[in-house]
């Protein structure tokens, strides 16, 4: 399978989300490399790193949707939960000694692109409108002491740094 390359059409226009999606895409490519090398250690490291990052990303996205009062936050959260359950199952099979890398990679590759283009694309409009409203509010208030954007502060809460 060919490497996933980021396309313009994957962009949501929400900077933090696009950075996180690019990172997820990179993890899928790392898994591709690891499975081709037939390295269990590499596959293990990628799975662990990716699982961890995905949890943070999902939590960040869900918080954003919630704050924007996105009406489909519940169903979207459910889609995330389903993927997490599948990741857990794959991890367990992997730990039991099974070679799941090809199957897991194929699933993630399909899932990620589909999710970004369909499910994530659906929240972009209300979330961006919400973020614009916050920025305008901030600009009109006297709160100018913190130059970092509200969104990057929220991202730090979920990813640290
Ligand atoms: Fe999502």
Coordinates of C-alpha atoms and ligand atoms in Angstrom, one line a residue:
X1 CA 0.0 0.0 0.0
X2 CA 1.2 3.5 -0.8
X3 CA 2.1 6.0 1.9
X4 CA -0.7 8.4 2.9
X5 CA 0.0 11.9 1.8
X6 CA -1.8 14.9 3.3
X7 CA -4.2 16.5 0.8
X8 CA -5.6 20.1 0.9
X9 CA -9.1 18.6 1.1
X10 CA -8.3 17.1 4.5
X11 CA -7.8 20.5 6.1
X12 CA -10.5 21.7 8.4
X13 CA -9.1 25.2 8.7
X14 CA -8.9 24.7 12.5
X15 CA -5.1 24.9 13.0
X16 CA -4.8 22.7 16.1
X17 CA -7.1 20.0 14.6
X18 CA -5.2 20.0 11.3
X19 CA -1.9 19.5 13.1
X20 CA -3.3 16.6 15.1
X21 CA -4.8 15.0 12.0
X22 CA -1.5 15.2 10.3
X23 CA 0.2 13.5 13.3
X24 CA -2.4 10.7 13.1
X25 CA -1.8 10.3 9.4
X26 CA 1.9 10.1 10.2
X27 CA 1.3 7.3 12.8
X28 CA -0.6 5.3 10.1
X29 CA 2.4 5.7 7.8
X30 CA 4.7 4.7 10.7
X31 CA 2.7 1.6 11.2
X32 CA 3.0 0.8 7.5
X33 CA 6.8 1.1 7.7
X34 CA 6.9 -1.0 10.9
X35 CA 4.8 -3.8 9.4
X36 CA 6.9 -3.9 6.2
X37 CA 10.0 -4.2 8.4
X38 CA 8.4 -7.1 10.2
X39 CA 9.5 -5.6 13.4
X40 CA 7.3 -6.5 16.4
X41 CA 9.1 -3.9 18.6
X42 CA 8.5 -1.2 16.1
X43 CA 4.8 -2.2 15.6
X44 CA 4.4 -2.2 19.4
X45 CA 5.9 1.3 19.8
X46 CA 3.8 2.7 17.0
X47 CA 0.6 1.2 18.4
X48 CA 1.3 2.5 21.9
X49 CA 2.2 6.0 20.7
X50 CA -0.7 6.2 18.3
X51 CA -3.3 4.9 20.9
X52 CA -2.1 7.5 23.4
X53 CA -2.2 10.3 20.9
X54 CA -5.6 9.3 19.6
X55 CA -7.1 9.4 23.0
X56 CA -5.9 13.0 23.6
X57 CA -7.0 14.0 20.1
X58 CA -10.5 12.6 20.6
X59 CA -10.9 14.3 24.0
X60 CA -9.7 17.6 22.5
X61 CA -12.2 17.3 19.6
X62 CA -15.0 16.3 21.8
X63 CA -14.4 19.3 24.2
X64 CA -14.4 21.6 21.2
X65 CA -17.6 20.2 19.8
X66 CA -19.3 20.4 23.2
X67 CA -18.2 24.0 23.7
X68 CA -19.5 24.9 20.3
X69 CA -22.8 23.2 21.1
X70 CA -22.5 21.0 18.1
X71 CA -25.7 19.0 18.0
X72 CA -24.0 15.8 16.9
X73 CA -21.4 15.7 19.6
X74 CA -23.0 12.6 21.1
X75 CA -23.0 10.5 17.8
X76 CA -19.5 11.7 17.1
X77 CA -18.3 10.7 20.5
X78 CA -19.9 7.3 19.9
X79 CA -17.9 6.9 16.6
X80 CA -14.7 7.7 18.6
X81 CA -15.6 5.1 21.3
X82 CA -16.2 2.5 18.6
X83 CA -12.8 3.1 17.1
X84 CA -11.1 3.0 20.6
X85 CA -12.8 -0.4 21.3
X86 CA -11.4 -1.7 18.0
X87 CA -7.9 -0.4 18.9
X88 CA -8.1 -2.1 22.3
X89 CA -9.1 -5.4 20.6
X90 CA -6.2 -5.2 18.1
X91 CA -3.8 -4.4 21.0
X92 CA -5.0 -7.4 22.9
X93 CA -4.6 -9.7 19.9
X94 CA -1.1 -8.2 19.3
X95 CA -0.2 -8.8 22.9
X96 CA -1.4 -12.4 22.6
X97 CA 1.2 -12.9 19.9
X98 CA -0.9 -12.5 16.8
X99 CA 0.4 -10.6 13.8
X100 CA -2.3 -8.0 13.3
X101 CA -0.2 -5.2 11.7
X102 CA -1.5 -5.6 8.1
X103 CA -5.1 -5.8 9.1
X104 CA -4.8 -3.0 11.7
X105 CA -3.0 -0.7 9.3
X106 CA -5.6 -1.3 6.5
X107 CA -8.4 -0.5 9.0
X108 CA -6.8 2.7 10.3
X109 CA -5.9 3.9 6.9
X110 CA -9.5 3.6 5.7
X111 CA -11.0 4.8 9.0
X112 CA -8.9 8.0 9.4
X113 CA -9.4 9.4 5.9
X114 CA -13.1 8.6 5.9
X115 CA -13.5 10.1 9.4
X116 CA -11.7 13.3 8.6
X117 CA -13.6 13.8 5.4
X118 CA -17.0 12.9 6.6
X119 CA -17.5 13.0 10.4
X120 CA -14.9 15.7 11.2
X121 CA -15.9 17.8 8.2
X122 CA -19.4 18.0 9.6
X123 CA -18.4 19.9 12.8
X124 CA -16.1 22.4 11.1
X125 CA -18.7 25.1 10.4
X126 CA -20.2 25.4 13.9
X127 CA -16.8 25.0 15.6
X128 CA -15.2 27.6 13.5
X129 CA -18.1 30.0 14.1
X130 CA -17.7 29.4 17.8
X131 CA -14.0 30.0 17.7
X132 CA -14.5 33.2 15.8
X133 CA -17.0 34.4 18.4
X134 CA -14.5 33.8 21.1
X135 CA -11.8 35.6 19.3
X136 CA -14.1 38.6 18.7
X137 CA -15.1 38.6 22.3
X138 CA -11.5 38.5 23.4
X139 CA -10.5 41.3 21.0
X140 CA -13.3 43.6 22.2
X141 CA -12.4 43.0 25.9
X142 CA -9.3 44.3 27.6
X143 CA -7.8 40.8 27.9
X144 CA -4.7 41.3 25.8
X145 CA -2.1 40.1 28.3
X146 CA -2.0 36.5 27.0
X147 CA -0.9 36.5 23.4
X148 CA -1.6 32.8 22.8
X149 CA -5.0 31.9 21.4
X150 CA -7.7 30.4 23.4
X151 CA -7.6 27.2 21.2
X152 CA -3.8 26.7 21.7
X153 CA -4.3 27.0 25.5
X154 CA -7.1 24.3 25.3
X155 CA -4.8 22.1 23.2
X156 CA -2.0 22.4 25.9
X157 CA -4.5 21.1 28.5
X158 CA -4.9 17.9 26.5
X159 CA -1.4 17.4 25.1
X160 CA 0.7 19.1 27.7
X161 CA 3.6 21.4 26.9
Ligands
LIG1 FE1 -13.4 12.9 15.1

